């Protein structure tokens, strides 16, 4: 008998790695010490999911599964000691793409958990998916003293929202294919975000404030 694979756990772990690394890369120019890097890596990795679980009124996920913290610590250490082989330009580009991978993974994992808890269907899973995806990154940028990606003109929240809507709509129609739909939604979200990074796409001017 083959062991069951927890799809949600796998994508959460991959997202944890991606976000921990982006956290460390984002503060490298500020000459942060290793302990500060690890703390920021952990906060970034668990931030969005922690907010989601508080809203859902369930035990915070990393309280009973310490592997999230260990993975965040290990990933932060690798990023901290591996940065010397990369140029500043490459580091920034890598951070953007890893952040794109992180939000693509976490938006689906967050939406899936909200669906499992039957939270405010159908808007709740979409909103909590987006919150899970961008919560840690926003916290990272605020602590690092950087302008958050959400506050820039480039397409950031749009790919995440599209991914959440796509996943929630398709899962409601074909729940038996939730894993395939989840993987497809992750790929589509990441592709949209990657194209936005490569082509430097931004939201239309009519959707921006006049500030």
mmCIF file of C-alpha atoms in Angstrom:
data_model
loop_
_atom_site.group_PDB
_atom_site.id
_atom_site.type_symbol
_atom_site.label_atom_id
_atom_site.label_comp_id
_atom_site.label_asym_id
_atom_site.label_seq_id
_atom_site.Cartn_x
_atom_site.Cartn_y
_atom_site.Cartn_z
ATOM 1 C CA UNK A 1 0.000 0.000 0.000
ATOM 2 C CA UNK A 2 1.427 3.362 -1.109
ATOM 3 C CA UNK A 3 1.705 6.143 1.515
ATOM 4 C CA UNK A 4 -0.684 9.111 1.156
ATOM 5 C CA UNK A 5 0.896 12.323 -0.059
ATOM 6 C CA UNK A 6 -0.236 15.491 1.687
ATOM 7 C CA UNK A 7 -0.331 17.932 -1.235
ATOM 8 C CA UNK A 8 -0.975 20.954 0.994
ATOM 9 C CA UNK A 9 2.020 20.107 3.212
ATOM 10 C CA UNK A 10 4.359 19.735 0.240
ATOM 11 C CA UNK A 11 3.496 23.079 -1.330
ATOM 12 C CA UNK A 12 3.668 24.762 2.085
ATOM 13 C CA UNK A 13 7.189 23.412 2.585
ATOM 14 C CA UNK A 14 8.297 24.560 -0.866
ATOM 15 C CA UNK A 15 6.810 27.989 -0.182
ATOM 16 C CA UNK A 16 8.629 28.097 3.157
ATOM 17 C CA UNK A 17 11.964 27.523 1.418
ATOM 18 C CA UNK A 18 11.258 30.169 -1.230
ATOM 19 C CA UNK A 19 10.146 32.850 1.232
ATOM 20 C CA UNK A 20 12.954 32.216 3.734
ATOM 21 C CA UNK A 21 15.532 32.658 1.001
ATOM 22 C CA UNK A 22 13.902 35.855 -0.323
ATOM 23 C CA UNK A 23 13.919 37.304 3.189
ATOM 24 C CA UNK A 24 17.666 36.861 3.543
ATOM 25 C CA UNK A 25 18.390 38.091 0.005
ATOM 26 C CA UNK A 26 16.311 41.222 0.617
ATOM 27 C CA UNK A 27 18.506 42.371 3.528
ATOM 28 C CA UNK A 28 21.956 41.392 2.272
ATOM 29 C CA UNK A 29 22.845 44.991 1.250
ATOM 30 C CA UNK A 30 22.126 46.108 4.824
ATOM 31 C CA UNK A 31 24.906 43.910 6.258
ATOM 32 C CA UNK A 32 22.581 42.031 8.614
ATOM 33 C CA UNK A 33 24.028 39.410 10.980
ATOM 34 C CA UNK A 34 23.177 35.731 10.778
ATOM 35 C CA UNK A 35 20.724 35.798 13.694
ATOM 36 C CA UNK A 36 18.773 38.688 12.210
ATOM 37 C CA UNK A 37 18.697 36.872 8.862
ATOM 38 C CA UNK A 38 17.265 33.713 10.431
ATOM 39 C CA UNK A 39 14.604 35.623 12.375
ATOM 40 C CA UNK A 40 13.545 37.500 9.236
ATOM 41 C CA UNK A 41 13.530 34.249 7.252
ATOM 42 C CA UNK A 42 11.217 32.597 9.784
ATOM 43 C CA UNK A 43 8.866 35.581 10.024
ATOM 44 C CA UNK A 44 8.578 35.812 6.247
ATOM 45 C CA UNK A 45 7.978 32.092 5.821
ATOM 46 C CA UNK A 46 5.250 31.752 8.473
ATOM 47 C CA UNK A 47 3.769 35.281 8.454
ATOM 48 C CA UNK A 48 0.961 34.853 5.927
ATOM 49 C CA UNK A 49 -0.051 31.399 7.178
ATOM 50 C CA UNK A 50 -0.112 32.604 10.772
ATOM 51 C CA UNK A 51 -2.483 35.469 9.875
ATOM 52 C CA UNK A 52 -4.679 33.014 7.964
ATOM 53 C CA UNK A 53 -4.931 30.574 10.869
ATOM 54 C CA UNK A 54 -5.761 33.353 13.332
ATOM 55 C CA UNK A 55 -8.627 34.458 11.068
ATOM 56 C CA UNK A 56 -9.807 30.869 10.664
ATOM 57 C CA UNK A 57 -9.724 30.450 14.453
ATOM 58 C CA UNK A 58 -7.618 27.282 14.253
ATOM 59 C CA UNK A 59 -4.306 26.373 15.936
ATOM 60 C CA UNK A 60 -1.409 28.078 14.171
ATOM 61 C CA UNK A 61 0.094 25.528 11.776
ATOM 62 C CA UNK A 62 3.712 25.706 12.947
ATOM 63 C CA UNK A 63 2.750 25.189 16.594
ATOM 64 C CA UNK A 64 2.253 21.469 16.050
ATOM 65 C CA UNK A 65 4.590 21.003 13.086
ATOM 66 C CA UNK A 66 8.030 22.371 13.909
ATOM 67 C CA UNK A 67 9.409 21.196 10.566
ATOM 68 C CA UNK A 68 8.258 24.522 9.088
ATOM 69 C CA UNK A 69 10.586 26.372 11.455
ATOM 70 C CA UNK A 70 13.505 24.018 10.847
ATOM 71 C CA UNK A 71 13.115 24.317 7.075
ATOM 72 C CA UNK A 72 12.947 28.122 7.379
ATOM 73 C CA UNK A 73 16.117 28.181 9.510
ATOM 74 C CA UNK A 74 18.025 25.839 7.181
ATOM 75 C CA UNK A 75 16.963 27.758 4.050
ATOM 76 C CA UNK A 76 17.948 31.079 5.652
ATOM 77 C CA UNK A 77 21.397 29.712 6.495
ATOM 78 C CA UNK A 78 21.960 28.510 2.927
ATOM 79 C CA UNK A 79 20.947 31.903 1.523
ATOM 80 C CA UNK A 80 23.106 33.751 4.074
ATOM 81 C CA UNK A 81 26.285 31.806 3.335
ATOM 82 C CA UNK A 82 25.637 31.252 -0.375
ATOM 83 C CA UNK A 83 25.133 34.885 -1.347
ATOM 84 C CA UNK A 84 28.842 35.580 -1.852
ATOM 85 C CA UNK A 85 28.869 33.739 -5.184
ATOM 86 C CA UNK A 86 26.140 35.972 -6.640
ATOM 87 C CA UNK A 87 26.222 39.532 -7.972
ATOM 88 C CA UNK A 88 23.872 42.167 -6.544
ATOM 89 C CA UNK A 89 21.882 42.316 -9.783
ATOM 90 C CA UNK A 90 21.508 38.549 -9.855
ATOM 91 C CA UNK A 91 20.486 38.467 -6.172
ATOM 92 C CA UNK A 92 17.667 40.964 -6.765
ATOM 93 C CA UNK A 93 16.426 39.071 -9.841
ATOM 94 C CA UNK A 94 16.587 35.773 -7.969
ATOM 95 C CA UNK A 95 14.651 37.285 -5.073
ATOM 96 C CA UNK A 96 11.845 38.396 -7.416
ATOM 97 C CA UNK A 97 11.480 34.974 -9.020
ATOM 98 C CA UNK A 98 11.690 33.116 -5.708
ATOM 99 C CA UNK A 99 9.072 35.474 -4.287
ATOM 100 C CA UNK A 100 6.951 34.650 -7.341
ATOM 101 C CA UNK A 101 7.354 30.956 -6.602
ATOM 102 C CA UNK A 102 6.484 31.537 -2.939
ATOM 103 C CA UNK A 103 3.290 33.467 -3.607
ATOM 104 C CA UNK A 104 2.229 30.925 -6.262
ATOM 105 C CA UNK A 105 2.606 28.068 -3.801
ATOM 106 C CA UNK A 106 1.110 29.794 -0.762
ATOM 107 C CA UNK A 107 -1.956 31.237 -2.506
ATOM 108 C CA UNK A 108 -3.168 27.735 -3.372
ATOM 109 C CA UNK A 109 -2.252 26.284 0.014
ATOM 110 C CA UNK A 110 -4.067 29.114 1.803
ATOM 111 C CA UNK A 111 -7.180 28.811 -0.357
ATOM 112 C CA UNK A 112 -7.230 25.043 0.142
ATOM 113 C CA UNK A 113 -7.087 25.346 3.931
ATOM 114 C CA UNK A 114 -9.946 27.882 3.918
ATOM 115 C CA UNK A 115 -11.997 25.490 1.772
ATOM 116 C CA UNK A 116 -11.305 22.623 4.187
ATOM 117 C CA UNK A 117 -12.680 24.761 7.035
ATOM 118 C CA UNK A 118 -15.667 25.893 4.951
ATOM 119 C CA UNK A 119 -14.747 29.524 5.547
ATOM 120 C CA UNK A 120 -16.967 32.199 3.946
ATOM 121 C CA UNK A 121 -17.416 30.369 0.652
ATOM 122 C CA UNK A 122 -16.614 31.435 -2.076
ATOM 123 C CA UNK A 123 -14.917 34.766 -1.226
ATOM 124 C CA UNK A 124 -13.225 33.558 1.975
ATOM 125 C CA UNK A 125 -10.875 31.024 0.318
ATOM 126 C CA UNK A 126 -9.850 33.607 -2.300
ATOM 127 C CA UNK A 127 -9.105 36.300 0.289
ATOM 128 C CA UNK A 128 -7.272 33.946 2.647
ATOM 129 C CA UNK A 129 -5.332 32.497 -0.277
ATOM 130 C CA UNK A 130 -4.140 35.986 -1.213
ATOM 131 C CA UNK A 131 -3.375 36.828 2.437
ATOM 132 C CA UNK A 132 -1.349 33.628 2.891
ATOM 133 C CA UNK A 133 0.598 34.447 -0.265
ATOM 134 C CA UNK A 134 1.462 38.102 0.326
ATOM 135 C CA UNK A 135 1.350 38.414 4.133
ATOM 136 C CA UNK A 136 4.881 37.140 4.717
ATOM 137 C CA UNK A 137 6.364 39.145 1.839
ATOM 138 C CA UNK A 138 4.783 42.387 3.035
ATOM 139 C CA UNK A 139 6.081 41.745 6.554
ATOM 140 C CA UNK A 140 9.550 41.021 5.106
ATOM 141 C CA UNK A 141 9.676 44.261 3.133
ATOM 142 C CA UNK A 142 8.413 46.379 6.034
ATOM 143 C CA UNK A 143 11.002 44.964 8.453
ATOM 144 C CA UNK A 144 13.750 45.284 5.829
ATOM 145 C CA UNK A 145 12.774 48.906 5.195
ATOM 146 C CA UNK A 146 12.002 48.257 1.519
ATOM 147 C CA UNK A 147 9.007 49.389 -0.515
ATOM 148 C CA UNK A 148 6.643 46.422 -0.540
ATOM 149 C CA UNK A 149 6.030 44.766 -3.906
ATOM 150 C CA UNK A 150 2.323 45.331 -3.297
ATOM 151 C CA UNK A 151 2.889 49.094 -3.315
ATOM 152 C CA UNK A 152 4.731 49.094 -6.634
ATOM 153 C CA UNK A 153 3.095 49.453 -10.060
ATOM 154 C CA UNK A 154 4.216 46.044 -11.304
ATOM 155 C CA UNK A 155 1.798 43.116 -11.505
ATOM 156 C CA UNK A 156 2.018 41.463 -8.086
ATOM 157 C CA UNK A 157 -1.386 41.114 -6.466
ATOM 158 C CA UNK A 158 -3.035 40.450 -9.850
ATOM 159 C CA UNK A 159 -1.346 37.052 -10.560
ATOM 160 C CA UNK A 160 -2.044 35.937 -6.993
ATOM 161 C CA UNK A 161 -5.712 36.893 -7.200
ATOM 162 C CA UNK A 162 -6.104 35.200 -10.584
ATOM 163 C CA UNK A 163 -4.532 32.019 -9.196
ATOM 164 C CA UNK A 164 -6.838 32.028 -6.156
ATOM 165 C CA UNK A 165 -9.985 32.625 -8.221
ATOM 166 C CA UNK A 166 -8.988 29.981 -10.764
ATOM 167 C CA UNK A 167 -8.322 27.375 -8.068
ATOM 168 C CA UNK A 168 -11.474 28.053 -6.047
ATOM 169 C CA UNK A 169 -13.736 28.049 -9.122
ATOM 170 C CA UNK A 170 -12.299 24.871 -10.625
ATOM 171 C CA UNK A 171 -12.201 22.962 -7.325
ATOM 172 C CA UNK A 172 -15.850 23.818 -6.697
ATOM 173 C CA UNK A 173 -16.705 22.240 -10.074
ATOM 174 C CA UNK A 174 -14.270 19.318 -10.040
ATOM 175 C CA UNK A 175 -13.326 18.563 -6.395
ATOM 176 C CA UNK A 176 -12.040 15.104 -7.313
ATOM 177 C CA UNK A 177 -9.198 16.711 -9.275
ATOM 178 C CA UNK A 178 -8.070 19.104 -6.552
ATOM 179 C CA UNK A 179 -4.389 18.075 -6.759
ATOM 180 C CA UNK A 180 -4.190 18.493 -10.542
ATOM 181 C CA UNK A 181 -6.095 21.788 -10.323
ATOM 182 C CA UNK A 182 -3.806 22.949 -7.525
ATOM 183 C CA UNK A 183 -0.614 22.183 -9.453
ATOM 184 C CA UNK A 184 -2.021 23.817 -12.603
ATOM 185 C CA UNK A 185 -3.049 26.931 -10.651
ATOM 186 C CA UNK A 186 0.420 27.201 -9.092
ATOM 187 C CA UNK A 187 2.064 26.970 -12.512
ATOM 188 C CA UNK A 188 -0.298 29.524 -14.083
ATOM 189 C CA UNK A 189 0.183 31.977 -11.199
ATOM 190 C CA UNK A 190 3.968 31.641 -11.394
ATOM 191 C CA UNK A 191 3.987 32.030 -15.183
ATOM 192 C CA UNK A 192 1.941 35.243 -15.017
ATOM 193 C CA UNK A 193 4.196 36.658 -12.315
ATOM 194 C CA UNK A 194 7.360 35.583 -14.175
ATOM 195 C CA UNK A 195 6.193 37.246 -17.396
ATOM 196 C CA UNK A 196 5.405 40.393 -15.396
ATOM 197 C CA UNK A 197 8.959 40.373 -13.970
ATOM 198 C CA UNK A 198 10.648 39.673 -17.316
ATOM 199 C CA UNK A 199 8.589 42.158 -19.319
ATOM 200 C CA UNK A 200 8.300 44.649 -16.436
ATOM 201 C CA UNK A 201 4.548 44.694 -16.813
ATOM 202 C CA UNK A 202 2.550 47.041 -14.618
ATOM 203 C CA UNK A 203 -1.120 47.672 -13.974
ATOM 204 C CA UNK A 204 -2.889 50.130 -16.355
ATOM 205 C CA UNK A 205 -2.695 53.811 -15.415
ATOM 206 C CA UNK A 206 -6.463 54.030 -14.933
ATOM 207 C CA UNK A 207 -6.111 51.546 -12.065
ATOM 208 C CA UNK A 208 -3.506 53.664 -10.237
ATOM 209 C CA UNK A 209 -3.944 56.558 -7.845
ATOM 210 C CA UNK A 210 -2.874 60.035 -8.915
ATOM 211 C CA UNK A 211 -0.261 60.321 -6.146
#
